[in-house]
Structure formats: structure tokens, C-alpha cells
XYZ file of C-alpha atoms in Angstrom:
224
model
C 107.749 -112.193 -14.579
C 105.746 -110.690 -17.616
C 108.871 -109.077 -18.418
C 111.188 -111.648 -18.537
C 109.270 -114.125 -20.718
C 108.641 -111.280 -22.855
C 112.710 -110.984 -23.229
C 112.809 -114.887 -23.677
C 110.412 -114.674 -26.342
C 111.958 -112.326 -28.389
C 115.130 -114.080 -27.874
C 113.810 -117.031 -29.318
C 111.916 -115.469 -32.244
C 115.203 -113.656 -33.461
C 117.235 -116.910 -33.295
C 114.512 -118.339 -35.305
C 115.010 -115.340 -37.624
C 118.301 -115.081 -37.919
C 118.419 -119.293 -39.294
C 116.400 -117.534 -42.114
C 119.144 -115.490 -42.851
C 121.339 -117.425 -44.902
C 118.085 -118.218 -47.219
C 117.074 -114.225 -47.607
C 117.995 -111.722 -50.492
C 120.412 -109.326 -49.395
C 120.828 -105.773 -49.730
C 123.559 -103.195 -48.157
C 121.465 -99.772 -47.388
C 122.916 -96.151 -45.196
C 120.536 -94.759 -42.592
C 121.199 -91.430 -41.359
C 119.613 -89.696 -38.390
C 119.975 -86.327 -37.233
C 118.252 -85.329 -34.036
C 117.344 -82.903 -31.189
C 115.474 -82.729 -27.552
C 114.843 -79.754 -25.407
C 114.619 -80.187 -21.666
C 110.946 -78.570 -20.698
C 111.287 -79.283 -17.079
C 112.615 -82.187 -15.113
C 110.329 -84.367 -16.077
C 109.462 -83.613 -19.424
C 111.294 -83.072 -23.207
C 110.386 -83.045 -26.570
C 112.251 -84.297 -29.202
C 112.799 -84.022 -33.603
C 114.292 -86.117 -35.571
C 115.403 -86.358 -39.359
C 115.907 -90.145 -40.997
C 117.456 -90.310 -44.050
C 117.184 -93.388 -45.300
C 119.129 -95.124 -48.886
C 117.623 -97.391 -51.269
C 119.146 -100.662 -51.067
C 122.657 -101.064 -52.817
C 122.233 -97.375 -53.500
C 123.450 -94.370 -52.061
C 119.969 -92.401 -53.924
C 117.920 -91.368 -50.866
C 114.903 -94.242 -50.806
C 112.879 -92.605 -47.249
C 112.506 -89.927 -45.574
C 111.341 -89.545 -41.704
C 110.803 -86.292 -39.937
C 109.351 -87.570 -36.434
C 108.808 -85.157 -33.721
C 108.228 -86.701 -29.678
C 107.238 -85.710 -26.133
C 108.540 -87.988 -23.378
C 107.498 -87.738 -19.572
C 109.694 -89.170 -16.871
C 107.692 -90.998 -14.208
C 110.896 -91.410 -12.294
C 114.253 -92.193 -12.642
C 113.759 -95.401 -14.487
C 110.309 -94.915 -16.110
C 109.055 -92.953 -19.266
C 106.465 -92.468 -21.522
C 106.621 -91.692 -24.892
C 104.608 -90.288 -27.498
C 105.471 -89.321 -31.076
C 104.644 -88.563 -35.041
C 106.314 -89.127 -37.725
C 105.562 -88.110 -41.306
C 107.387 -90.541 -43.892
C 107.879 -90.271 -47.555
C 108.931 -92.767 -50.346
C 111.619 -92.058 -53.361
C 109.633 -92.847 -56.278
C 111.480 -92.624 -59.866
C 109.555 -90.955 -62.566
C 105.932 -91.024 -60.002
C 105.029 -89.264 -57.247
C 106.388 -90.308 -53.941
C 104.020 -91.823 -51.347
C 103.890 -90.593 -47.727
C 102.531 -92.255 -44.724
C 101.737 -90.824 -41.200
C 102.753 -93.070 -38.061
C 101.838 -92.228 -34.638
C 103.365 -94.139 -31.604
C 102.855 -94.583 -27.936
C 105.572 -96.451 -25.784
C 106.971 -97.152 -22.467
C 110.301 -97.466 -21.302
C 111.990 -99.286 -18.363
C 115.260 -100.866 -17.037
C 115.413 -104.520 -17.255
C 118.439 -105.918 -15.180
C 121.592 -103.718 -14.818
C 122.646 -102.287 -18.500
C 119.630 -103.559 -19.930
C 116.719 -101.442 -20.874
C 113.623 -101.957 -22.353
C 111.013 -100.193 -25.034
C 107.858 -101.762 -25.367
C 106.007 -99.480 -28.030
C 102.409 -99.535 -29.976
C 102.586 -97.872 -33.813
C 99.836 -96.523 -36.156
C 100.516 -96.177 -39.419
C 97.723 -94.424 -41.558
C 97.282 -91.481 -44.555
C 99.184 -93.899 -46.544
C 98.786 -92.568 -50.256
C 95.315 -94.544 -51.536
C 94.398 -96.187 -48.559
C 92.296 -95.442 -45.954
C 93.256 -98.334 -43.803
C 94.491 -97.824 -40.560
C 98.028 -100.360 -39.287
C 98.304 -101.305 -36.320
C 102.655 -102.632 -34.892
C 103.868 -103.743 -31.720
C 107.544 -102.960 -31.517
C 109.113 -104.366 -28.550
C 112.974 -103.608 -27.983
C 115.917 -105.143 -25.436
C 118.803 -102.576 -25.396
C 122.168 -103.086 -23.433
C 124.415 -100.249 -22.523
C 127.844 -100.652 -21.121
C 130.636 -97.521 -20.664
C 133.861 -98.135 -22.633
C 135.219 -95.625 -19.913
C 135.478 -94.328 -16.685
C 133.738 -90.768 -17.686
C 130.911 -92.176 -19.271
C 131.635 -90.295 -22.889
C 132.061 -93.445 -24.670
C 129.153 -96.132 -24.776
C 128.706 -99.573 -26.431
C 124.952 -100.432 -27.283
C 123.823 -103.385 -28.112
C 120.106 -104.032 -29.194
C 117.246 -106.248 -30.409
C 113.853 -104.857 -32.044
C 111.285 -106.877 -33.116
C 108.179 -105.495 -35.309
C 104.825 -107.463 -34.925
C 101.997 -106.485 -37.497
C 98.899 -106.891 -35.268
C 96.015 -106.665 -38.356
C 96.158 -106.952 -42.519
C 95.865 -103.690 -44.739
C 95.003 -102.826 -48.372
C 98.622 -101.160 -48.322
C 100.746 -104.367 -47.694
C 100.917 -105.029 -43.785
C 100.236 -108.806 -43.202
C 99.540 -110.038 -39.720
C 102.479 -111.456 -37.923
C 106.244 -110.778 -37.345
C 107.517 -107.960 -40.183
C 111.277 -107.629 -39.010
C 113.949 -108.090 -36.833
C 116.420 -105.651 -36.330
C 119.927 -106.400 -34.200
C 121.955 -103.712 -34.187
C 125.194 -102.849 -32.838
C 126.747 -98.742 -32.216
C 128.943 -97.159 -30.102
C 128.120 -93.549 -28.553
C 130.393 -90.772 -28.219
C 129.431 -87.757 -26.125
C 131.007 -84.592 -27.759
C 131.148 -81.638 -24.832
C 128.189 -80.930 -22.790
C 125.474 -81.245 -25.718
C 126.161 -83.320 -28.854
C 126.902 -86.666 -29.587
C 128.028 -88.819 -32.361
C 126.905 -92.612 -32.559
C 127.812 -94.634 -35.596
C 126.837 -98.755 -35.610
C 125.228 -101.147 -37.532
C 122.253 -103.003 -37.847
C 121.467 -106.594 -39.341
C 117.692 -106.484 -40.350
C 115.581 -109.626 -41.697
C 112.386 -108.401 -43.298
C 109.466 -110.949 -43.776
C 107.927 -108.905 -47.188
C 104.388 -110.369 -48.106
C 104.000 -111.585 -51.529
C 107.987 -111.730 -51.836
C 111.270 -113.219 -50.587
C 112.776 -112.134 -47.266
C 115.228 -109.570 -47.276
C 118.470 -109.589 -45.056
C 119.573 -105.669 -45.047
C 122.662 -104.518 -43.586
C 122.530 -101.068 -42.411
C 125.512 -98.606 -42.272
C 123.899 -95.608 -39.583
C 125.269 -92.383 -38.375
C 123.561 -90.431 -35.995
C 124.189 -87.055 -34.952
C 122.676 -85.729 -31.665
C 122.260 -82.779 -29.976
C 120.800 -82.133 -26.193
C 119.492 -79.054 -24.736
């Protein structure tokens, strides 16, 4: 039951957000993500990942993420997650800030083809600050095969970011983003993969206007 209303809830907050939409600044950005797991056992992997990010209407690299993550299966639908990422800012002509982000989640199946993350981010070391940030990042993702040998996928997802306390850096309590994104998956042989999509994302920016990116991704995979 908790789950459900959770997925009606976030429903209704990104219908809400995407009204806003027509009213927001926009920006076209690229997001590019290369990344790897390694089996450890049956139950267990690690993960690293590399997130290029653009400034917007730029091709000039505007973040960079290098995350690295440990899951744990706690059966064949359940898994916890745990990860770090270390994140850097293009700065012209200054010194680029970094941030360090640390993130527990959980992930379950919803209904058939529909998954769901429900994750809890720190953000701290942010470059003169000693304030610690504190996101909720629930997620709805749908999954369908485009074909009988399940090497071609369709996803379909919703992520919504929730600043749970204020910060000398620029979080603001309440609802940051929404992010609705759209890919397709392509399994290439026994251990890569190739997903490009695109993602819609409304960002609520304190002190300034909201900003309506849309995000160009590639990711590149590779499974071991």
C-alpha cells in the first residue's frame, strides 16, 4: 500500500512539474556515461562508473562523476545498494569545485515491467562548506523487450529529487528536479551494452528561474 501511494505521489508531483515547463528557461545539454560491474558471487557486484556531463547549449564538458557501487541481492527481486561518487565542476578561468556524494538505496519490482529505486543521498566536501546535504531520490522505471531474445529493451522512467534540509552551498528544502527520461537498451554479445535515450529534466534552482534541460545520453556498458 506504502508503495503504491508513493507511485501516485510522484505521479502527481511530476504532472505538477511538467505544467511548469512551458514557463522554465531552457537549455539542450549531452550526458555521457561509461560504466562497469564485476560479478563477486551470486549475490553480490560492484560497480564504476564515469559521467561526463556538458554545460548547457555547449558541447565544453560542465561535470564530471566518477562513482564507484556495491550492490547485494537479497533475492531475485530485492537489492541493496551502496555507492560514492566524487564530482567536479568546469570552472572557466577558477578552480573547479568538487563535491563528495554518498548514497544508500533499495530496489524492488513494482507490478510486472515496473521497478522501483527508492534511494537516500549525502552530498558533503563541497569546496568551502562544511555543510552536510541530505536527498531523497525516489525512481519508477518500466522495462518492456522490443524482442523475443531479450537484446533490445525500451525503458521508460521517472526520478524525482527531494532536498530534505537547507545548506550554505545552495540546497533549499523541497523538490530540486524531475527527471523523465526515455532510452532504449541494446545488449551487444555476452557482456556490453549500448543504451542511448533522452531525458526531459525541470530543475527548481533557488534564487533563480527554473530550468527545463533536455538531455541527449549515451551510455556504454560493460558486464563481467
Amino acid at each position: 500500500m506504502f508503495v503504491r501511494r508513493l507511485c501516485h505521489l510522484l505521479g502527481t508531483i511530476s504532472l505538477v512539474m511538467a505544467s511548469q515547463a512551458a514557463l522554465a528557461e531552457s537549455t539542450q545539454q549531452q550526458w555521457l556515461t561509461l560504466t562497469g560491474d564485476l560479478e563477486l558471487d551470486a549475490n553480490d557486484s560492484v560497480s564504476a562508473h564515469v559521467i561526463l556531463r556538458s554545460q548547457p547549449d555547449s558541447f565544453d564538458l560542465g561535470q564530471r562523476f566518477i562513482r564507484l557501487g556495491y550492490r547485494h541481492d537479497l533475492n531475485d527481486d530485492v537489492s541493496l545498494s551502496l555507492s560514492y561518487a566524487h564530482v567536479s565542476t568546469e570552472v572557466s578561468g577558477g578552480s573547479d569545485p568538487v563535491q563528495h556524494r554518498l548514497a544508500q538505496g533499495i530496489s524492488f519490482p513494482l507490478v510486472h515491467e515496473v521497478d522501483v529505486r527508492v534511494q537516500l543521498e549525502e552530498v558533503f566536501g563541497v569546496t568551502g562548506s562544511n555543510d552536510v546535504g541530505v536527498r531523497f531520490r525516489p525512481r519508477v522505471r518500466w522495462r518492456h523487450d522490443l524482442n523475443q531474445s531479450g537484446k533490445l529493451e525500451l525503458q521508460l522512467s521517472d526520478e524525482l529529487i527531494f532536498a530534505l534540509n537547507d545548506t550554505d552551498f545552495g540546497q533549499t528544502s523541497g523538490l530540486t528536479a524531475n527527471r523523465a527520461g526515455a532510452a532504449v537498451h541494446f545488449d551487444v554479445g555476452d557482456h556490453f551494452g549500448i543504451m542511448p535515450g533522452y531525458t526531459w529534466q525541470l530543475v527548481n534552482r533557488s534564487g533563480g528561474p527554473t530550468r527545463n534541460d533536455h538531455i541527449l545520453g549515451l551510455t556504454l556498458e560493460a558486464h563481467y
